[in-house]
Amino acid sequence: LNFVHRSKRCIIRPMSKFSNRMPLIDALKAIAALLVLLNHFSSYGPLAAGARSAFPEISGWLFDYARMAVQVFLVIAGFLAARALSANGQALATSPLPLIWKRYLRLAVPYLAAIGLAIAAAAIADQWMDDEAIPARATLIQWLAHALLVQGILGVDSLSAGVWYIAIDFQLFALMAILLWSGRIRLLAPALVLVVAAASLFWFNRDASWDNWAIYFFGSYGLGAAAWWASDRRQFSSWLGVIATVATAALVIDFRLRIALALAVALTLGFSRRTGLLEQWPNFRPLAFLGQISYSIFLVHFPVLLIANGLYARLGLTSTSSAIFGLILALTASIAAATLFYRWIESPEASRRITGALGWLFAKGREVVRKVPALTTRFTRRA
């Protein structure tokens, strides 16, 4: 939406094209990524133990509540998925499979690189300390489960902290695309999404046995999608009122702070898009930068934390001050590593280079496989 000022009146009109710059989303992603990072920094290794002894209340709060920042990512992901797949509430007219494959590549290229870093960091840290935070030595089956994003479904031990979210993000996008495609005949695509989101809020999200499946998290994801669709309608207040009423009813039945947070983020996104703040505020470059590299922060901070804890143990440090200083250095190193990781691996340009190279290798491999029978036949004839 865009603001037009005429005769001291503010008139709201739709923008002809969606802006790629959304500083509010960047800010929310930056804050959420830092909270997830701090949650892990307050949970794993001797550095976390040292910080807990000095600041037990802060460490306890980060351990108990900072993990809920994942809800921010879930709502934003739903909001952006609705923008990309069904900007005007329309159904998908073509097969969702190419879109799902594209999403997999977008997630998997940096994710698998980060898994490699985590495996290497765990091997190094294991030489320096004995701590339950260090994942066991990776197996081929374990790696394949992670590569296919089914490690949680198969009950495979995780190779890095927080990577369950990448598998859930992929499931959520795939489910969203399939629902939007399934409703293409009777124009019920957004309704299907909202019905499944309501089922998640009222039933599936209340049963932790579903937490390895998209349906457990689809309530928050659907709130984000609903916020996008509601913010583009004339009856904006009515639509947001319906969203708030449904989510509030689910909270009355079973109050969950994570769902309350998801509702607050969804309403914030809906109002900000309607008023134009989504593309205008906050104009703060550090937050915009951290938001841009938030996925890289999410991926690489755990390998950095393993190395930092290993060095702390290797040097025989035990004081509280050294633990606090070590955590500050680890935080700084995580952001620096994420910056390099984004530039070399996650950024669109780097991702295109990597996928292009992989495609070239795959094509050459197919050529070699095709030539093997012909070469074998030729060799046999000569013999």
XYZ file of C-alpha atoms in Angstrom:
383
model
C 0.000 0.000 0.000
C 1.102 3.508 -0.660
C 0.261 6.830 0.993
C -0.908 9.776 -1.123
C -1.305 13.135 0.615
C -3.946 15.453 -0.841
C -5.372 18.523 0.822
C -4.060 17.495 4.228
C -5.818 14.133 3.940
C -4.089 10.769 3.832
C -5.544 8.481 1.174
C -4.547 4.821 1.082
C -4.298 3.113 -2.267
C -2.898 -0.258 -3.344
C 0.595 -0.368 -4.734
C 0.811 -1.591 -8.283
C 3.727 -3.838 -7.500
C 4.887 -5.492 -4.298
C 7.984 -3.960 -2.803
C 10.943 -6.279 -2.294
C 12.154 -4.127 0.565
C 10.297 -4.871 3.786
C 12.339 -3.459 6.667
C 9.776 -4.461 9.291
C 10.104 -8.113 8.308
C 13.891 -7.755 8.246
C 13.776 -6.320 11.774
C 11.526 -9.089 13.082
C 13.728 -11.760 11.494
C 16.868 -10.163 12.923
C 15.461 -10.055 16.463
C 14.093 -13.597 16.203
C 17.405 -14.967 14.890
C 19.342 -13.324 17.728
C 16.895 -14.713 20.306
C 17.254 -18.239 18.922
C 21.029 -17.797 18.978
C 20.934 -16.608 22.602
C 18.656 -19.512 23.529
C 21.241 -21.980 22.250
C 24.112 -20.023 23.791
C 22.376 -20.281 27.177
C 21.714 -24.006 26.758
C 24.849 -25.796 25.521
C 28.316 -26.381 26.910
C 30.496 -25.035 29.732
C 30.129 -21.457 28.478
C 26.376 -21.622 29.111
C 26.985 -23.145 32.552
C 29.333 -20.295 33.444
C 26.835 -17.680 32.294
C 24.007 -19.336 34.272
C 26.025 -19.120 37.484
C 26.486 -15.369 36.996
C 23.065 -14.461 35.589
C 20.642 -17.248 36.520
C 17.462 -15.252 35.881
C 18.512 -13.963 32.446
C 19.830 -17.368 31.415
C 16.643 -19.032 32.664
C 14.461 -16.616 30.701
C 16.479 -17.135 27.525
C 16.303 -20.907 27.970
C 12.544 -20.947 28.619
C 11.216 -18.212 26.346
C 13.705 -17.183 23.641
C 12.932 -20.363 21.711
C 9.456 -18.966 21.051
C 11.053 -16.590 18.550
C 10.614 -19.480 16.101
C 6.939 -18.432 15.973
C 8.047 -15.162 14.377
C 9.720 -17.111 11.572
C 6.641 -19.320 11.139
C 4.244 -16.384 10.779
C 6.572 -14.472 8.447
C 7.060 -17.601 6.339
C 3.292 -17.998 5.964
C 2.896 -14.304 5.157
C 5.557 -14.455 2.431
C 4.304 -17.802 1.081
C 0.840 -16.292 0.577
C 2.468 -13.309 -1.153
C 4.441 -15.577 -3.501
C 1.887 -18.317 -4.190
C -1.470 -16.573 -3.949
C -1.029 -12.817 -3.720
C -4.705 -12.096 -4.471
C -6.192 -15.189 -2.877
C -6.198 -17.143 -6.124
C -5.573 -20.856 -6.509
C -2.448 -22.330 -8.035
C -3.183 -23.030 -11.679
C -0.221 -25.320 -12.329
C 1.394 -28.241 -10.547
C 2.995 -27.269 -7.224
C 5.863 -29.743 -7.659
C 8.277 -27.331 -9.460
C 7.658 -24.727 -6.745
C 8.245 -27.294 -4.010
C 11.483 -28.411 -5.679
C 12.633 -24.787 -5.975
C 11.899 -24.278 -2.285
C 13.881 -27.391 -1.420
C 16.912 -26.115 -3.318
C 16.602 -22.686 -1.701
C 16.691 -24.277 1.752
C 18.918 -27.283 1.153
C 21.982 -25.738 -0.517
C 23.008 -23.596 2.493
C 21.520 -26.094 4.947
C 23.667 -29.002 3.748
C 26.747 -26.789 3.736
C 25.989 -25.858 7.348
C 25.503 -29.534 8.242
C 29.005 -30.152 6.896
C 30.347 -27.365 9.112
C 28.499 -28.805 12.122
C 29.974 -32.282 11.526
C 33.495 -30.827 11.280
C 33.000 -28.618 14.355
C 31.667 -31.575 16.373
C 34.701 -33.671 15.417
C 37.063 -30.891 16.550
C 35.183 -30.093 19.761
C 35.035 -33.795 20.645
C 38.834 -33.799 20.853
C 38.814 -30.939 23.334
C 35.944 -31.701 25.696
C 33.416 -34.291 26.762
C 29.978 -32.698 26.670
C 26.491 -33.902 25.784
C 26.050 -30.893 23.490
C 28.402 -32.509 20.943
C 26.474 -34.610 18.411
C 27.642 -38.194 17.946
C 29.769 -38.990 14.903
C 27.589 -38.713 11.813
C 26.600 -41.803 9.841
C 25.636 -42.009 6.164
C 22.025 -42.868 7.042
C 21.908 -39.902 9.418
C 23.260 -37.560 6.751
C 20.802 -38.844 4.144
C 17.903 -38.330 6.553
C 19.020 -34.734 7.056
C 19.536 -34.218 3.317
C 15.969 -35.385 2.650
C 14.672 -33.280 5.576
C 13.067 -36.285 7.284
C 15.349 -36.632 10.308
C 12.586 -35.728 12.755
C 10.021 -38.030 11.149
C 12.483 -40.952 11.239
C 13.625 -40.167 14.782
C 17.242 -39.648 13.698
C 19.492 -37.726 16.076
C 20.098 -34.168 14.949
C 23.496 -33.138 13.613
C 23.042 -29.497 14.616
C 20.819 -27.445 16.895
C 17.633 -26.038 15.436
C 17.796 -27.779 12.065
C 14.398 -29.367 12.747
C 12.946 -26.004 11.738
C 14.298 -26.251 8.175
C 12.505 -29.575 7.701
C 9.285 -28.094 9.107
C 9.589 -24.980 6.920
C 9.851 -27.179 3.839
C 6.857 -29.272 4.909
C 4.792 -26.149 5.566
C 5.543 -24.643 2.157
C 4.751 -27.936 0.424
C 1.465 -28.291 2.322
C 0.516 -24.689 1.525
C 1.257 -25.147 -2.188
C -0.715 -28.403 -2.344
C -3.715 -26.847 -0.582
C -3.722 -23.859 -2.927
C -3.500 -26.200 -5.922
C -6.209 -28.539 -4.575
C -8.738 -25.707 -4.388
C -8.279 -24.593 -7.983
C -11.620 -25.937 -9.290
C -14.086 -24.310 -6.886
C -11.956 -21.287 -5.983
C -11.661 -22.497 -2.401
C -7.876 -22.308 -2.174
C -7.525 -19.750 0.675
C -10.466 -21.362 2.493
C -8.667 -24.723 2.484
C -5.569 -23.094 3.953
C -7.577 -21.391 6.694
C -9.544 -24.548 7.559
C -6.331 -26.566 7.938
C -4.820 -23.725 9.995
C -7.865 -23.758 12.287
C -7.601 -27.546 12.663
C -3.975 -27.063 13.686
C -4.833 -24.381 16.246
C -7.701 -26.287 17.829
C -6.380 -29.862 17.704
C -2.983 -30.774 16.275
C -0.960 -28.025 17.989
C -2.258 -29.243 21.336
C -0.690 -32.690 20.858
C 3.121 -32.707 20.970
C 3.264 -36.094 19.229
C 2.655 -34.171 15.966
C 5.640 -31.827 16.394
C 7.663 -33.485 13.612
C 4.926 -32.719 11.080
C 3.826 -29.510 9.395
C 0.262 -29.799 10.687
C 1.466 -29.087 14.239
C 2.839 -25.678 13.182
C 0.399 -24.839 10.413
C -1.754 -22.706 12.719
C 0.988 -20.087 13.054
C 1.889 -20.408 9.368
C -1.762 -19.996 8.394
C -2.112 -16.903 10.598
C 0.689 -15.320 8.574
C -1.004 -16.241 5.290
C -4.347 -14.938 6.556
C -2.708 -11.649 7.562
C -1.469 -11.187 3.992
C -4.859 -11.894 2.433
C -6.770 -9.809 4.989
C -4.540 -6.773 4.520
C -5.497 -6.568 0.845
C -9.283 -6.573 1.324
C -11.725 -3.692 1.685
C -13.249 -5.209 4.807
C -9.831 -5.181 6.456
C -11.088 -4.733 10.026
C -13.662 -7.485 9.613
C -11.142 -9.963 8.252
C -8.570 -9.256 10.951
C -11.360 -9.472 13.505
C -12.250 -12.953 12.276
C -8.593 -14.008 12.435
C -8.228 -12.662 15.961
C -11.513 -14.267 17.070
C -10.575 -17.731 15.788
C -7.101 -17.598 17.328
C -8.470 -16.240 20.611
C -11.029 -19.047 20.748
C -8.219 -21.557 20.330
C -6.339 -19.852 23.175
C -9.424 -19.938 25.415
C -9.688 -23.682 24.893
C -5.977 -24.201 25.545
C -3.784 -21.179 26.216
C -0.372 -21.426 24.567
C 1.961 -18.455 24.796
C 3.541 -19.400 21.466
C 0.180 -19.081 19.687
C -0.511 -15.749 21.390
C 2.847 -14.527 20.083
C 2.045 -15.824 16.590
C -1.294 -13.959 16.636
C 0.425 -10.737 17.728
C 2.998 -11.017 14.914
C 0.291 -11.793 12.338
C -1.799 -8.779 13.363
C 1.315 -6.599 13.295
C 2.120 -7.702 9.752
C -1.464 -7.211 8.600
C -1.721 -3.683 10.018
C 1.744 -2.716 8.818
C 1.040 -3.779 5.253
C -2.303 -1.985 5.261
C -0.795 1.258 6.523
C 2.405 1.102 4.479
C 4.748 0.665 7.442
C 5.830 -2.720 6.138
C 7.936 -1.063 3.437
C 8.964 2.016 5.436
C 9.806 1.210 9.066
C 12.171 0.778 10.815
C 14.823 2.420 8.662
C 17.775 0.960 10.575
C 20.544 -0.603 8.511
C 22.008 -2.977 11.160
C 18.605 -4.630 11.621
C 18.089 -4.797 7.863
C 21.487 -6.470 7.453
C 20.898 -8.962 10.273
C 17.483 -9.733 8.836
C 19.015 -10.399 5.438
C 21.530 -12.886 6.877
C 19.166 -14.313 9.542
C 19.003 -17.739 7.859
C 22.792 -17.891 7.771
C 22.926 -16.905 11.463
C 20.439 -19.672 12.199
C 22.572 -22.207 10.310
C 26.152 -21.446 11.364
C 25.932 -20.283 14.972
C 25.921 -23.809 16.437
C 29.211 -24.922 14.800
C 30.765 -21.682 16.073
C 29.364 -22.367 19.559
C 30.824 -25.894 19.558
C 34.290 -24.577 18.677
C 34.019 -21.798 21.284
C 33.036 -24.268 24.013
C 35.802 -26.627 22.945
C 38.423 -23.882 23.133
C 37.110 -22.807 26.537
C 37.493 -26.346 27.851
C 40.838 -26.871 26.093
C 42.315 -23.764 27.721
C 41.122 -24.923 31.148
C 39.157 -21.747 31.833
C 36.614 -21.850 34.644
C 35.930 -18.284 35.771
C 32.594 -16.576 35.210
C 34.239 -13.570 33.553
C 36.015 -15.782 31.034
C 32.717 -17.547 30.244
C 30.950 -14.232 29.619
C 33.847 -12.993 27.486
C 33.837 -16.289 25.567
C 30.121 -15.986 24.832
C 30.562 -12.421 23.575
C 33.370 -13.560 21.289
C 31.248 -16.504 20.102
C 28.334 -14.175 19.367
C 30.590 -11.858 17.369
C 32.179 -14.784 15.535
C 28.738 -16.198 14.713
C 27.635 -12.988 13.025
C 30.966 -12.708 11.171
C 30.730 -16.334 10.023
C 27.103 -15.814 8.973
C 28.133 -12.789 6.911
C 30.732 -14.825 5.023
C 28.375 -17.802 4.741
C 25.681 -15.594 3.217
C 28.101 -14.077 0.719
C 29.646 -17.359 -0.408
C 26.766 -19.835 -0.084
C 23.307 -18.486 0.802
C 22.975 -15.340 -1.316
C 20.982 -15.716 -4.552
C 24.087 -15.232 -6.683
C 26.113 -17.804 -4.754
C 23.202 -20.241 -4.664
C 22.804 -19.997 -8.451
C 26.508 -20.698 -8.932
C 26.378 -23.720 -6.636
C 23.214 -25.205 -8.123
C 24.586 -24.534 -11.623
C 27.789 -26.376 -10.774
C 25.858 -29.274 -9.266
C 23.637 -29.400 -12.346
C 26.707 -29.504 -14.596
C 28.245 -32.325 -12.547
C 24.975 -34.261 -12.636
C 24.720 -33.860 -16.419
C 28.330 -35.015 -16.896
C 27.666 -37.987 -14.624
C 24.684 -38.985 -16.722
C 26.792 -38.764 -19.880
C 29.429 -41.027 -18.356
C 26.791 -43.559 -17.258
C 25.308 -43.589 -20.756
C 28.726 -44.136 -22.352
C 29.691 -47.049 -20.084
C 27.671 -49.739 -21.981
C 29.043 -48.528 -25.341
C 32.621 -48.517 -24.045
C 32.157 -51.977 -22.528
C 30.794 -53.340 -25.820
C 33.668 -51.811 -27.811
C 36.249 -53.239 -25.391
C 34.627 -56.698 -25.578
C 34.682 -56.698 -29.374
C 38.356 -55.774 -29.436
C 39.130 -58.493 -26.946
